[in-house]
PDB file of C-alpha atoms in Angstrom:
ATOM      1  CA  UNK P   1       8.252 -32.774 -23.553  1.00  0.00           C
ATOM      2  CA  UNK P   2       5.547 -35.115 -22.170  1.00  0.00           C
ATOM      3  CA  UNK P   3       6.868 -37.900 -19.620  1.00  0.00           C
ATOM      4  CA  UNK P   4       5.272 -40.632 -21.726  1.00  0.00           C
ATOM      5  CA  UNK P   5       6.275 -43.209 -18.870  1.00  0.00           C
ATOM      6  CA  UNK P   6       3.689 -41.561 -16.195  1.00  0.00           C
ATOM      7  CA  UNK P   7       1.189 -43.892 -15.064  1.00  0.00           C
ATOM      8  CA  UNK P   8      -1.478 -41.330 -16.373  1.00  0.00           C
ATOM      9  CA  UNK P   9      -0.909 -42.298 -20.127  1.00  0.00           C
ATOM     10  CA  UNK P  10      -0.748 -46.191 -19.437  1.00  0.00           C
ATOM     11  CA  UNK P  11      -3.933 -48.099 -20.657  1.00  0.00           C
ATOM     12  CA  UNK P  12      -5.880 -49.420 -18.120  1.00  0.00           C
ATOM     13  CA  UNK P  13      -6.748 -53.229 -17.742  1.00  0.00           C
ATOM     14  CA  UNK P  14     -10.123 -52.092 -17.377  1.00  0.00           C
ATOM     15  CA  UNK P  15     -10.902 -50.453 -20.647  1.00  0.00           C
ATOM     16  CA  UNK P  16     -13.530 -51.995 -22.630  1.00  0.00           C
ATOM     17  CA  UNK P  17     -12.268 -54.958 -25.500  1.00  0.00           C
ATOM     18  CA  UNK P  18     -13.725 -55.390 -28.849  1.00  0.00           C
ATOM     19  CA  UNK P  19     -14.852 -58.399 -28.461  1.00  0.00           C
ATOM     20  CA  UNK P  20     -13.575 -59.792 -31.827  1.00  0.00           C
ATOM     21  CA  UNK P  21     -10.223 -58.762 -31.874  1.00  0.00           C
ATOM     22  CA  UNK P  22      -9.587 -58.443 -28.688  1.00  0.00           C
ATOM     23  CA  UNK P  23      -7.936 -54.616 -28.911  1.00  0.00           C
ATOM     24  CA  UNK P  24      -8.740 -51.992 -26.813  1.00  0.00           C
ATOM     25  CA  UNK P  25     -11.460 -49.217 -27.197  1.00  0.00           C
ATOM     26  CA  UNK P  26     -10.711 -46.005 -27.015  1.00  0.00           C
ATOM     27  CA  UNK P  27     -12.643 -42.859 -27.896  1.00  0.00           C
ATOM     28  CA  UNK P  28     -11.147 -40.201 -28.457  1.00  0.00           C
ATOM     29  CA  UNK P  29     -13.021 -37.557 -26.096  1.00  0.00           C
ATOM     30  CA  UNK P  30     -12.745 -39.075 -21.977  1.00  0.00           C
ATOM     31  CA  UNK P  31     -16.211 -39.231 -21.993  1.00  0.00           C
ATOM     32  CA  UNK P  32     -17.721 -41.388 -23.924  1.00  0.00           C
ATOM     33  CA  UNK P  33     -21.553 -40.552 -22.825  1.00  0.00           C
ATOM     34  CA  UNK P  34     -20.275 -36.991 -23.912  1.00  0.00           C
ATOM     35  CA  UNK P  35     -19.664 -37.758 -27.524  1.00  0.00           C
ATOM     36  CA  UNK P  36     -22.782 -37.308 -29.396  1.00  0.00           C
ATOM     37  CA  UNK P  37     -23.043 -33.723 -27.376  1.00  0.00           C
ATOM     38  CA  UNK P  38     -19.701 -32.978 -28.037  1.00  0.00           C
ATOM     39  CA  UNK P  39     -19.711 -33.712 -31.639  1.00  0.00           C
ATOM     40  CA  UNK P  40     -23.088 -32.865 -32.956  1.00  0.00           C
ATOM     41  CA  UNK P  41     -24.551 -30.182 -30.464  1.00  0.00           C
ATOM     42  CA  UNK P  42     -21.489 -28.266 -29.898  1.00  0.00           C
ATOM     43  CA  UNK P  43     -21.199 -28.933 -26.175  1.00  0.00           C
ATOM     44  CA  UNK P  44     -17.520 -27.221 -25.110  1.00  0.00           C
ATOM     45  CA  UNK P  45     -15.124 -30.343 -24.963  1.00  0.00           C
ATOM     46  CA  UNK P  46     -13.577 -28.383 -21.866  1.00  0.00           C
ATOM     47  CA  UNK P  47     -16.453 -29.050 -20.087  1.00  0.00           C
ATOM     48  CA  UNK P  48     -15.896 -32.561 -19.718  1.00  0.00           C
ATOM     49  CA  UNK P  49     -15.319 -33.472 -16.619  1.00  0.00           C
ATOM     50  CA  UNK P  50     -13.126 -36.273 -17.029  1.00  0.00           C
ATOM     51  CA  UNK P  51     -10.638 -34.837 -19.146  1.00  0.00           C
ATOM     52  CA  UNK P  52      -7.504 -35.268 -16.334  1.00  0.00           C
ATOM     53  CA  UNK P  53      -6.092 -38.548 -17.470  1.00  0.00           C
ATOM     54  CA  UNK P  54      -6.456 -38.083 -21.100  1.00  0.00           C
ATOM     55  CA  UNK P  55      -3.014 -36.795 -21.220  1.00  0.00           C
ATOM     56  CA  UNK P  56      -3.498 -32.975 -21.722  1.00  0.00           C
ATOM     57  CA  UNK P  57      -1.492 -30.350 -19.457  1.00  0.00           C
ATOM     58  CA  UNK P  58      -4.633 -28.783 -19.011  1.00  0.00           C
ATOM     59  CA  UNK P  59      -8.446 -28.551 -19.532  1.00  0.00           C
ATOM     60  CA  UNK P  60      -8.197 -25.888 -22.444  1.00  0.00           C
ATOM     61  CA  UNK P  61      -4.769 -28.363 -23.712  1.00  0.00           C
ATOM     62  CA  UNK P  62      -7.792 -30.816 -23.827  1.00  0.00           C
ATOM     63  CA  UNK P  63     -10.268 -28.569 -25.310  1.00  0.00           C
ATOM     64  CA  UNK P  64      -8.558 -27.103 -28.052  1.00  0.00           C
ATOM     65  CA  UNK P  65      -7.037 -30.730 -29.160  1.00  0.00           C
ATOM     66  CA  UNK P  66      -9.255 -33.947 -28.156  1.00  0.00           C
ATOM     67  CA  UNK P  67     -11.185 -32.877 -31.410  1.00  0.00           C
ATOM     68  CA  UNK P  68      -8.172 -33.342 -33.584  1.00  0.00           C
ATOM     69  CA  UNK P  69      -6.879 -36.374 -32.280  1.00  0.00           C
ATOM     70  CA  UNK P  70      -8.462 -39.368 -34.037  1.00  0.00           C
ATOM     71  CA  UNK P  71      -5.698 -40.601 -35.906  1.00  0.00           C
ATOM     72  CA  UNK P  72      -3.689 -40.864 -32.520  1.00  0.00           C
ATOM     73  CA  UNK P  73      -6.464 -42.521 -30.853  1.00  0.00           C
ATOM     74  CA  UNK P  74      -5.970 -45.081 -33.817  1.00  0.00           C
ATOM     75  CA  UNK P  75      -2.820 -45.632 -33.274  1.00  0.00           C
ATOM     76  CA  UNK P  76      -3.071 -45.709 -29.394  1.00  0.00           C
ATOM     77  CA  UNK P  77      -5.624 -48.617 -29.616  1.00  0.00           C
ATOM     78  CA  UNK P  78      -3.657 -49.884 -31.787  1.00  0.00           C
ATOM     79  CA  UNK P  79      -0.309 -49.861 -29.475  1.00  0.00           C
ATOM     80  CA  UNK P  80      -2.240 -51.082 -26.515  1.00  0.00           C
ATOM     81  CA  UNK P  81      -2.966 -54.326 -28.413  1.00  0.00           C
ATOM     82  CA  UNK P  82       1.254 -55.069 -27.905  1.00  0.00           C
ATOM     83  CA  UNK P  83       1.777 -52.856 -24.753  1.00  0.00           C
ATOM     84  CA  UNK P  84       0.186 -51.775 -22.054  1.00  0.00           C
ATOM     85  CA  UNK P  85       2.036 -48.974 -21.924  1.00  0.00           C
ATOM     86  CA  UNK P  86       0.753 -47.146 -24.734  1.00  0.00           C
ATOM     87  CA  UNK P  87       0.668 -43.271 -24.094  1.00  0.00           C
ATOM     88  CA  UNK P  88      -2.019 -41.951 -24.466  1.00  0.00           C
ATOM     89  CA  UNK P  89      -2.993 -39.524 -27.686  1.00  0.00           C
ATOM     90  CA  UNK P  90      -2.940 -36.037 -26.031  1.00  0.00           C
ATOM     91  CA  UNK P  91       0.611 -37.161 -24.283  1.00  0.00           C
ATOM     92  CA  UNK P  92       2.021 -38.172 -28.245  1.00  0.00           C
ATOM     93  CA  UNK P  93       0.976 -34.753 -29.177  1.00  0.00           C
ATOM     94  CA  UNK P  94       3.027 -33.233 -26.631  1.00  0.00           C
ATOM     95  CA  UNK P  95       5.588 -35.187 -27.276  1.00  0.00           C
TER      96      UNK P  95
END
């Protein structure tokens, strides 16, 4: 089971805000200039190279499941808005 009170799953206080609700943004790859590569020209999501504090034991943990994970991002965006301890989405699917 996933410590979910490690300092690598809290939300930072430097993550971007939506500026009209004031929630934090989260995408659900670490990389956010990675996305569109990632997502429509097939670049391996292991190959991101900032894949460490997303939460996954490893980089093929975060291959395999950063893909799958948008529902979790949801809700992590949506538990940083009352916490700042919200774990992050790879360390709830380990949980």
């Amino acid at each position: 089971m996933a410590d979910l009170t490690s300092t690598n799953y809290l939300i930072s206080n430097t993550d971007p805000m939506c500026s009209i609700c004031n929630i934090p943004i989260h995408p659900q790859f670490a990389s956010p200039h990675l996305i569109e590569q990632i997502v429509y020209d097939r670049l391996d999501p292991a190959a991101d190279p900032a894949w460490e504090p997303s939460g996954a034991a490893t980089v093929e943990d975060y291959g395999r499941w950063c893909g799958h994970l948008c529902g979790l991002t949801c809700l992590w965006m949506g538990l940083g808005r009352a916490s700042q301890a919200a774990p992050r989405p790879l360390a709830l699917r380990a949980a």
